[in-house]
Backbone as CSV, one residue per row, in Angstrom:
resi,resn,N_x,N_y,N_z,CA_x,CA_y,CA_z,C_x,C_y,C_z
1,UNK,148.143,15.780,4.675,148.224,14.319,4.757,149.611,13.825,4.353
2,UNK,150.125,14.195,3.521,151.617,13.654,2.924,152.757,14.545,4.080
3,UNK,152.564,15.272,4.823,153.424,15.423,5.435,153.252,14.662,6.879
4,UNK,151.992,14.736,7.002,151.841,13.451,8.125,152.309,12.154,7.974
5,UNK,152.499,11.249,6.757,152.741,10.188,6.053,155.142,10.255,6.397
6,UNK,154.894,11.136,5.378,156.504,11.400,6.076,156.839,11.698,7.092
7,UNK,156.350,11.999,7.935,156.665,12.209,9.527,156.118,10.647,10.140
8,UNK,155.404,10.024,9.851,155.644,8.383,9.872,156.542,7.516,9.528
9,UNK,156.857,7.736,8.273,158.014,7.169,7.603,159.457,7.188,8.218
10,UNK,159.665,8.952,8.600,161.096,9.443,9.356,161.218,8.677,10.403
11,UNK,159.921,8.792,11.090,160.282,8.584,12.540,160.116,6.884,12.693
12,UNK,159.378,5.735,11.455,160.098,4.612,11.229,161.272,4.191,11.324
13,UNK,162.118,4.988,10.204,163.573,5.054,9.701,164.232,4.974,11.294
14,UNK,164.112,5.866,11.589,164.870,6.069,12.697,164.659,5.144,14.224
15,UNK,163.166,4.428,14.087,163.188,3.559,15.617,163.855,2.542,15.118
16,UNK,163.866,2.155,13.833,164.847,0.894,13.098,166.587,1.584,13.518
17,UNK,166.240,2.250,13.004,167.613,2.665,13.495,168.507,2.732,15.007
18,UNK,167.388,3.319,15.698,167.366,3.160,16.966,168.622,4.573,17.969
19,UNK,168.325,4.998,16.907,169.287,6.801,17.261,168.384,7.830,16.323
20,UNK,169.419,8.780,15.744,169.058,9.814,15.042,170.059,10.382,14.215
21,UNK,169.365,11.216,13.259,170.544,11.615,11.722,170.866,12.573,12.098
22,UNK,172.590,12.655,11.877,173.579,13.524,11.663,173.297,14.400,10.452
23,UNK,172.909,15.254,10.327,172.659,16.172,9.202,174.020,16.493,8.720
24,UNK,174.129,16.698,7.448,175.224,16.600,6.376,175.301,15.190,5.446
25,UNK,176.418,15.501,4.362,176.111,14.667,3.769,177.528,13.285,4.113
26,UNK,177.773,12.286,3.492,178.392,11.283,3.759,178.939,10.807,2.656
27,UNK,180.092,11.406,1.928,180.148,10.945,0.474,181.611,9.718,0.480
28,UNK,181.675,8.916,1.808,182.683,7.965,1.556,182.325,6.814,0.829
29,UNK,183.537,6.137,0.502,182.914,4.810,0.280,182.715,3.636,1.025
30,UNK,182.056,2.794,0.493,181.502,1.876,1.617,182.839,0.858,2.339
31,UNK,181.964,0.337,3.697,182.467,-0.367,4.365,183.872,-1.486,3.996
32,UNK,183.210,-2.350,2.749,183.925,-2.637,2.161,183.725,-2.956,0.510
33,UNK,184.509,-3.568,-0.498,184.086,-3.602,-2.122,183.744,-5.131,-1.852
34,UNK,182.874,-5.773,-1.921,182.209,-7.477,-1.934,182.993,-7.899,-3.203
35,UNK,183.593,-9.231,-2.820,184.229,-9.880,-3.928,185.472,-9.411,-4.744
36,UNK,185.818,-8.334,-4.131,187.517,-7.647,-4.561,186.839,-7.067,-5.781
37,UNK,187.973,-7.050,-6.739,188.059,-6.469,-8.362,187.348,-7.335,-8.984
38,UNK,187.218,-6.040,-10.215,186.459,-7.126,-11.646,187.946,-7.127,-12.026
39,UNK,187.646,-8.231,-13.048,188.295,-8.628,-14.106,188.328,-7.708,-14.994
40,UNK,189.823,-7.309,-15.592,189.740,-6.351,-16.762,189.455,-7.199,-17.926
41,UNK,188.801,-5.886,-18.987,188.740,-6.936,-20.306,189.880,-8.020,-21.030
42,UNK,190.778,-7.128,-20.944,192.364,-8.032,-21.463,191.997,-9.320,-20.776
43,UNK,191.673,-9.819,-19.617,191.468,-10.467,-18.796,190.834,-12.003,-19.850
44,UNK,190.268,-11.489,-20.683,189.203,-12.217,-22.126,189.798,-12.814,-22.652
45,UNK,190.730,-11.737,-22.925,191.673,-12.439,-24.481,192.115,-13.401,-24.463
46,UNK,192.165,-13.872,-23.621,192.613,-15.544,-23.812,191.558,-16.717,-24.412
47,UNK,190.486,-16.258,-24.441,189.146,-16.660,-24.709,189.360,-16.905,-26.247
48,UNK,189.655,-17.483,-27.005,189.552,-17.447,-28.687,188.087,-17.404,-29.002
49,UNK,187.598,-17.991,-28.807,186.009,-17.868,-29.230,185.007,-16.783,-29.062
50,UNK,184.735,-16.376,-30.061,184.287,-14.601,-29.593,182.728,-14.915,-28.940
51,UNK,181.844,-15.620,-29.330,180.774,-15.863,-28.356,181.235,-16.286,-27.074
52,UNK,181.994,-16.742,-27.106,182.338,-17.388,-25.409,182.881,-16.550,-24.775
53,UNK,183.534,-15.920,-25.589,184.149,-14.251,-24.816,182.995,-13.524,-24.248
54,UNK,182.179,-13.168,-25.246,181.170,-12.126,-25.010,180.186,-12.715,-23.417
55,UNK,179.999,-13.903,-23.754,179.435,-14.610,-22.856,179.915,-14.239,-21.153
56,UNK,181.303,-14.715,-21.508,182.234,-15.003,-20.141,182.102,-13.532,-19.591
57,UNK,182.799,-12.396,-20.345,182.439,-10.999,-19.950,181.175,-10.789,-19.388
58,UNK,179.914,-11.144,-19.874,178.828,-11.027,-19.209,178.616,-11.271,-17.924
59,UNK,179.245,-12.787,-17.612,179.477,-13.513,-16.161,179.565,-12.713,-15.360
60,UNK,180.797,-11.567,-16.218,181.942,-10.653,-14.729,180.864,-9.521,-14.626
61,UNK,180.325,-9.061,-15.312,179.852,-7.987,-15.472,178.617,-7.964,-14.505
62,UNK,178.096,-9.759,-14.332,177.227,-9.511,-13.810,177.150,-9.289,-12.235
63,UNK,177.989,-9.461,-11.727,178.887,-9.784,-10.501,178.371,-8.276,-9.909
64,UNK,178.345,-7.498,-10.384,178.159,-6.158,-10.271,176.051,-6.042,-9.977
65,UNK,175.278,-6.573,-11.764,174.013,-6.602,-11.596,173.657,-7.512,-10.557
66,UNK,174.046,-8.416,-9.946,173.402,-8.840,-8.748,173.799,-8.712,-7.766
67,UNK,174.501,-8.016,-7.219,175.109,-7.062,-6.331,173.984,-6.705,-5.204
68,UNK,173.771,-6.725,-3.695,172.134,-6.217,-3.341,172.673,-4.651,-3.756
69,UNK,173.483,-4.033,-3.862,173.479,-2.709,-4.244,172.522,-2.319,-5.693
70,UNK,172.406,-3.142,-6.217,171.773,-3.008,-7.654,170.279,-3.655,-7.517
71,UNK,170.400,-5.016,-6.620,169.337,-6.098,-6.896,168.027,-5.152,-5.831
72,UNK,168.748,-4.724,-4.969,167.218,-3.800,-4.023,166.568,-2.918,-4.841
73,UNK,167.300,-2.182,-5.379,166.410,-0.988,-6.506,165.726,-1.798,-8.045
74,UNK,166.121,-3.033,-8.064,165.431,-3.852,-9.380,164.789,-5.106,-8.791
75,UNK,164.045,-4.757,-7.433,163.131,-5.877,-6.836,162.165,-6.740,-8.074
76,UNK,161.721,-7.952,-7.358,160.812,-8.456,-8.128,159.351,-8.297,-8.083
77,UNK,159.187,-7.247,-7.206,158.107,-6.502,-7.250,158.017,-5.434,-7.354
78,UNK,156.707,-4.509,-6.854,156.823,-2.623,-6.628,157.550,-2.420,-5.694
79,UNK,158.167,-3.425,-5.075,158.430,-2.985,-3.382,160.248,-3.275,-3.057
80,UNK,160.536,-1.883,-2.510,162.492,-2.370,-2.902,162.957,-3.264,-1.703
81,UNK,163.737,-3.887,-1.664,164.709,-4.204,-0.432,165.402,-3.532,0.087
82,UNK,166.543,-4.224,1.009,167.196,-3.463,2.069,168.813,-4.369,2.122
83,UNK,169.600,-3.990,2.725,170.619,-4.552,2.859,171.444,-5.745,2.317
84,UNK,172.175,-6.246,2.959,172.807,-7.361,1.952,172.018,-8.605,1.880
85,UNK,171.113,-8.731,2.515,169.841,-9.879,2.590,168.948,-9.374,1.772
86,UNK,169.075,-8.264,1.537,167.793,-7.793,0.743,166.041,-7.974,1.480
87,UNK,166.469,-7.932,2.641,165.179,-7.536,3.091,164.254,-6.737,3.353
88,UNK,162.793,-6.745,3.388,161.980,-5.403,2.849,162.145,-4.912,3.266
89,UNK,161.297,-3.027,2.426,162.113,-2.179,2.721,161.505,-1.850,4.666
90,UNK,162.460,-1.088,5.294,161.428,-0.387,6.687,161.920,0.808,6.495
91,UNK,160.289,1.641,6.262,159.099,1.379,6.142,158.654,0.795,5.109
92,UNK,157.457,-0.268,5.167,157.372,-0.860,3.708,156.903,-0.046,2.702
93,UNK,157.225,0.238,1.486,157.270,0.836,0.406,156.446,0.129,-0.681
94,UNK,155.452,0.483,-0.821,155.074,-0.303,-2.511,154.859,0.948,-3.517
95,UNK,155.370,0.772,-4.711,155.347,1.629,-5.528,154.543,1.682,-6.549
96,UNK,154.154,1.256,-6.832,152.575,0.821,-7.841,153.265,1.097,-8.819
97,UNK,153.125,2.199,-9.550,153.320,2.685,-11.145,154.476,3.455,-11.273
98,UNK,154.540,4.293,-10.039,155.576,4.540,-9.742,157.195,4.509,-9.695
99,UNK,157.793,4.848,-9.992,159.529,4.384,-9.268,159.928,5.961,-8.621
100,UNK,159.330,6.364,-8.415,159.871,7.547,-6.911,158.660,7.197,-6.018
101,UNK,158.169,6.480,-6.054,157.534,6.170,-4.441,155.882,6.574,-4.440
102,UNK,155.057,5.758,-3.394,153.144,5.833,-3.554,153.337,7.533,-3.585
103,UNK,151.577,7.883,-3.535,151.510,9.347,-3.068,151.437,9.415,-2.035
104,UNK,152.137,10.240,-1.823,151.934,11.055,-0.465,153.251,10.497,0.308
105,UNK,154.255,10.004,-0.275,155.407,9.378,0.252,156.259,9.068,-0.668
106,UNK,157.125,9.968,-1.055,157.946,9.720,-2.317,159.354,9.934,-1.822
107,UNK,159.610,8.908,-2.622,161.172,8.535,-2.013,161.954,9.413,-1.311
108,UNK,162.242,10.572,-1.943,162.804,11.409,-1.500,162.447,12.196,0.232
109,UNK,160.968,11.590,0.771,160.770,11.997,1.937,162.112,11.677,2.995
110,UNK,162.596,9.991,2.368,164.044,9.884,3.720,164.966,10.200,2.601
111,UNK,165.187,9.812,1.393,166.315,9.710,0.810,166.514,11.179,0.038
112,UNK,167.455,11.808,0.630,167.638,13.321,0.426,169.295,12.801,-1.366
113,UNK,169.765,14.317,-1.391,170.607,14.002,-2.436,172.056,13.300,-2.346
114,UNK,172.247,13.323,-1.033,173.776,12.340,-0.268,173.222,11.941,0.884
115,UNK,174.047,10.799,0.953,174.329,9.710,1.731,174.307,10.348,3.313
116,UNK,173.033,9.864,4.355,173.285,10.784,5.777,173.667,9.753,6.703
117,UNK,174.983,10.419,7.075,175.288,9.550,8.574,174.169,9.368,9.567
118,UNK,174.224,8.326,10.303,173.482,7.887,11.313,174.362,7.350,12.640
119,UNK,174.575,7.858,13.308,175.596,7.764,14.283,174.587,6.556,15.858
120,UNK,175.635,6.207,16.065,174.949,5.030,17.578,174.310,3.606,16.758
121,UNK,174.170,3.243,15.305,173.358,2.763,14.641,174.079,1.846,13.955
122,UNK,173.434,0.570,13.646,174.042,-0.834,13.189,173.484,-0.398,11.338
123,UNK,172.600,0.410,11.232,172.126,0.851,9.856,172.930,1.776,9.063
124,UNK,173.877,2.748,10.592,174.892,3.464,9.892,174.498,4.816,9.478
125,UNK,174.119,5.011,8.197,173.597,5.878,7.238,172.125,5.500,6.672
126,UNK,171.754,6.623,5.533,170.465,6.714,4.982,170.452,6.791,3.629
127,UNK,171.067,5.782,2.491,171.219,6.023,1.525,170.940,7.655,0.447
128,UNK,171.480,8.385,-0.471,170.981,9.127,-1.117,171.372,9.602,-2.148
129,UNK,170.844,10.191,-3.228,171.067,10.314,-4.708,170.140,11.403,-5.086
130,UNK,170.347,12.503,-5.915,169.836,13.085,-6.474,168.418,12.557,-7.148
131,UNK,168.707,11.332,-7.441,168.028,11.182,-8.757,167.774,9.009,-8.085
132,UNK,167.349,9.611,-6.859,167.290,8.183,-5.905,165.272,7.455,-6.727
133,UNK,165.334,6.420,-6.867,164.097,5.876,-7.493,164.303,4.212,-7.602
134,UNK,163.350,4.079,-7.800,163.074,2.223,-7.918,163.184,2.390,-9.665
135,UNK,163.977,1.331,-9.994,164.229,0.931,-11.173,162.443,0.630,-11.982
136,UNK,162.278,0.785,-12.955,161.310,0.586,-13.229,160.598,-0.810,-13.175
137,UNK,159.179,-1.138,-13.503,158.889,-2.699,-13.272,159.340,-3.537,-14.378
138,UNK,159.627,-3.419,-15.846,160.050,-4.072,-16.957,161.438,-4.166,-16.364
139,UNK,162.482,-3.391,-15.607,163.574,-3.609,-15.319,163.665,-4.460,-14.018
140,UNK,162.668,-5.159,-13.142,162.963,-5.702,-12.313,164.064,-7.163,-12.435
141,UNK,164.705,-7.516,-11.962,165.853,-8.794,-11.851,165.809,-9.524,-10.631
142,UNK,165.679,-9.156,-9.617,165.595,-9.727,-8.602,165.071,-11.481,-8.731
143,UNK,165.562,-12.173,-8.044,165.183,-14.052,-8.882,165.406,-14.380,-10.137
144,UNK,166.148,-13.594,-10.891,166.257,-13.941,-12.322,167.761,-14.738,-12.344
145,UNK,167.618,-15.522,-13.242,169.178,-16.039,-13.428,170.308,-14.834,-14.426
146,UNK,170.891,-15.067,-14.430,172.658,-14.001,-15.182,171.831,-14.211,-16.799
147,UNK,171.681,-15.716,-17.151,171.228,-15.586,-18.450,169.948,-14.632,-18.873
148,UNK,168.777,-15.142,-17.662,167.643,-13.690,-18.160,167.811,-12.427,-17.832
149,UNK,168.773,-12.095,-16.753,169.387,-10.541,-16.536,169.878,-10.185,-17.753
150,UNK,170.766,-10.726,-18.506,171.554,-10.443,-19.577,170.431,-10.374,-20.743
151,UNK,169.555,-11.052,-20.903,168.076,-11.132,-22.308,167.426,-9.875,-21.913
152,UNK,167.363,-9.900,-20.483,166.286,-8.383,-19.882,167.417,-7.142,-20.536
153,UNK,168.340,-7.101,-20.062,169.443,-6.004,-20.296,169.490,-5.654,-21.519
154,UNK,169.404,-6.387,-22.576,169.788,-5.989,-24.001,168.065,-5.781,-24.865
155,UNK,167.114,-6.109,-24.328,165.965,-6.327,-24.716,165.241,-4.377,-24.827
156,UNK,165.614,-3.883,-25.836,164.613,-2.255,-25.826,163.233,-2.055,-25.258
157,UNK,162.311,-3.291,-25.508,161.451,-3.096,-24.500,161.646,-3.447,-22.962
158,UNK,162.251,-3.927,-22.746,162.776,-4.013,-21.060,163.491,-3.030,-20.210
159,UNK,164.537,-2.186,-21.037,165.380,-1.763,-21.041,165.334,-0.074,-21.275
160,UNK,164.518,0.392,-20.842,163.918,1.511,-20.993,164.235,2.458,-22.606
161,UNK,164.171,1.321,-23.348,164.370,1.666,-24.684,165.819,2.577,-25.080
162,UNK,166.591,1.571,-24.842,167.674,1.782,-24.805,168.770,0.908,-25.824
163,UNK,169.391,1.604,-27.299,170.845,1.139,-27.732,171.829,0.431,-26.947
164,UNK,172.287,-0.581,-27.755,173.606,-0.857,-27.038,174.434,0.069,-26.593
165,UNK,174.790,1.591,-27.796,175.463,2.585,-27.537,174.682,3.442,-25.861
166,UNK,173.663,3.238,-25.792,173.184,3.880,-24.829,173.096,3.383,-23.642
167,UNK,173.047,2.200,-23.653,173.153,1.208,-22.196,174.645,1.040,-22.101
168,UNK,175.718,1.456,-22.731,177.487,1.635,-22.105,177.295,2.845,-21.490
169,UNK,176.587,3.945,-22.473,176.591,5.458,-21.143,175.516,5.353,-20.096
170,UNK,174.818,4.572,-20.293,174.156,4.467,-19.081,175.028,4.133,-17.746
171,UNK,175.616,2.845,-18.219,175.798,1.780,-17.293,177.597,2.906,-16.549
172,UNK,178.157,3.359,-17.557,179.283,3.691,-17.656,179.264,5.637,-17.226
173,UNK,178.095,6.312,-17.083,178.101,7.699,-16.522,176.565,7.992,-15.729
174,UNK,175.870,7.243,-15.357,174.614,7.530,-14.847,175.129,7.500,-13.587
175,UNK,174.808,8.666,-12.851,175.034,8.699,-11.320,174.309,8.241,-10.673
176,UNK,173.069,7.454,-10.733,172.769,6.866,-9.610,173.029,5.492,-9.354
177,UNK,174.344,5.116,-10.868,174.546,3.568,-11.001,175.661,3.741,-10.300
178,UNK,176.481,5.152,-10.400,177.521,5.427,-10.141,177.531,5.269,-8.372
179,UNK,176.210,5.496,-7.535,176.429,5.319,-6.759,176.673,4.566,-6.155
180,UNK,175.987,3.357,-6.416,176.555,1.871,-5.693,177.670,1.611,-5.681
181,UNK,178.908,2.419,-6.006,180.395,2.328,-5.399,180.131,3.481,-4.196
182,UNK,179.544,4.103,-3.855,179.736,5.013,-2.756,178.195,5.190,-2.290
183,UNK,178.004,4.115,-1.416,176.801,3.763,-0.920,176.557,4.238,1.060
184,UNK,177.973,4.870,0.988,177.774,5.085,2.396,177.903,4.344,3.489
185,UNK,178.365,4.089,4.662,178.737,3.492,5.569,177.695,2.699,5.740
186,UNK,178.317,0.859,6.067,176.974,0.228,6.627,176.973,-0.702,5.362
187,UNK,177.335,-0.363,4.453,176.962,-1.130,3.411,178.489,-1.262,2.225
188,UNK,178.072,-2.915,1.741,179.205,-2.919,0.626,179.049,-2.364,-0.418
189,UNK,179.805,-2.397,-1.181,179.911,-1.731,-2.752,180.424,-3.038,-3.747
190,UNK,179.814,-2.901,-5.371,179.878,-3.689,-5.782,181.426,-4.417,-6.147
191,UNK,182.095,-5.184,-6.608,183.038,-5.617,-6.652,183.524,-4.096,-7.951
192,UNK,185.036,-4.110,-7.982,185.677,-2.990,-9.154,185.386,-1.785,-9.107
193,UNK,185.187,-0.971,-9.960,184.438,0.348,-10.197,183.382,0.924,-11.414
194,UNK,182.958,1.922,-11.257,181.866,1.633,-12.896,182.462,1.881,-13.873
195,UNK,183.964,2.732,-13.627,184.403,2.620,-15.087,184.900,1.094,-15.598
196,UNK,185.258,0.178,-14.734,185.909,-1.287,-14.957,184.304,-2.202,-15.382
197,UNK,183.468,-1.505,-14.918,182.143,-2.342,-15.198,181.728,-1.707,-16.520
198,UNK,181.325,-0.604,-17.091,181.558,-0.308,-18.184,182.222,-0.670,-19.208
199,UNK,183.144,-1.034,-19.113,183.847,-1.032,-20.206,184.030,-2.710,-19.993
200,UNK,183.423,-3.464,-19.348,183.117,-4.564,-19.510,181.747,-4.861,-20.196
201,UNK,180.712,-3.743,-20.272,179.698,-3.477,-21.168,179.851,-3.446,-22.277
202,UNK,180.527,-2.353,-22.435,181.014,-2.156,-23.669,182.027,-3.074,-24.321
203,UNK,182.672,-4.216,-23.695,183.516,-5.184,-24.135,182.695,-6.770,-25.048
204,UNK,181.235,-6.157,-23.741,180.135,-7.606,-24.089,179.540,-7.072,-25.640
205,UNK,179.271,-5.750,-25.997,178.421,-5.239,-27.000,179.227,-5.450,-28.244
206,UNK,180.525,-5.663,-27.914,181.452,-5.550,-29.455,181.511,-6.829,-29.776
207,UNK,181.608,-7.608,-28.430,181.762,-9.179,-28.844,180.434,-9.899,-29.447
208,UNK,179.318,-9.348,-29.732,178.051,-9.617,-29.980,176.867,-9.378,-28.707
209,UNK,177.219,-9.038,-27.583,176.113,-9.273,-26.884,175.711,-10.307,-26.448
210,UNK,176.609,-11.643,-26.613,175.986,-13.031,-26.035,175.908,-13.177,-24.990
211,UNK,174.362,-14.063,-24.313,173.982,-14.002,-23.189,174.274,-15.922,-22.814
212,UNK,174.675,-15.976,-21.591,175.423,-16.923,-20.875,174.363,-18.139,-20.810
213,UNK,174.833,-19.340,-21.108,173.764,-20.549,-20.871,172.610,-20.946,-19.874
């Protein structure tokens, strides 16, 4: 039954697509970076007020969390999006309890460990990651404003019980955050890079962590 289910799914993927996958992997970066550069931290210092600093950093930082590169995998439901509209996924996906996907259809049926070309195709490629999954449901953001992204973000129960020290290495060496700069043809990438987004994490955590009005 689950291989019948993925042989539904594939052959979804692909009438959306409306060609067929180039086998190999696709490790460029995307089409283009949305919104140029982040702001470096120095960028702050002009800020005298250290809450308003911490704050303002948050702003930039978030530029990145609502990104559809970020906002599809932290839907506001079980169910991820798609592209820069963020529209559902095809095939539709609900994940119940899950964040690798129902039974009998787990993510990994299309999304292998790199990025697959899709040649003749307005879709391009087939996103992929080792370690490819739906953000959990306490981590969903999707409709949230910068101020409750930022309360969700720092919150241990939201936050998959996670330190400040641990949400900079998250945010700053986790490869599948790492991927949304190299998302594969077809699609943008978030503004900067994750080390410039990092260490804009880590810029918000020293300044107190203040979350934006």
């Amino acid at each position: 039954m689950a291989m019948r289910f993925a042989a539904i799914a594939i052959a979804s993927v692909l009438a959306t697509a409306g060609t067929y996958v180039v086998m190999g992997s696709l490790q460029g970066n995307a089409e283009t970076s949305a919104g140029g550069a982040l702001k470096a931290v120095a960028d702050f210092d002009v800020i005298t007020d250290t809450s308003a600093r911490s704050k303002a950093i948050f702003e930039e930082a978030s530029r990145v969390l609502t990104h559809p590169r970020c906002i599809n995998c932290h839907p506001a439901t079980r169910s991820p999006t798609q592209g820069e509209d963020k529209h559902p996924h095809v095939p539709l996906m609900i994940a119940s309890n899950s964040s690798t996907g129902p039974l009998g259809l787990a993510c990994s049926t299309c999304h292998g460990a790199e990025n697959r070309s899709i040649v003749g195709s307005r879709m391009k490629s087939i996103p992929g990651n080792a370690h490819w999954q739906l953000a959990p449901a306490s981590m969903a953001w999707q409709g949230l404003t910068v101020s409750e992204i930022c309360q969700q973000v720092k919150d241990t129960s939201r936050n998959g019980n996670r330190s400040h020290e641990a949400l900079i290495k998250h945010m700053g060496e986790d490869h599948l955050v790492g991927w949304a700069w190299h998302p594969g043809d077809g699609r943008t990438a978030p503004p900067g890079s994750q080390e410039t987004f990092a260490a804009l994490i880590a810029a918000w955590v020293k300044t107190g962590a203040g979350c934006p009005d």
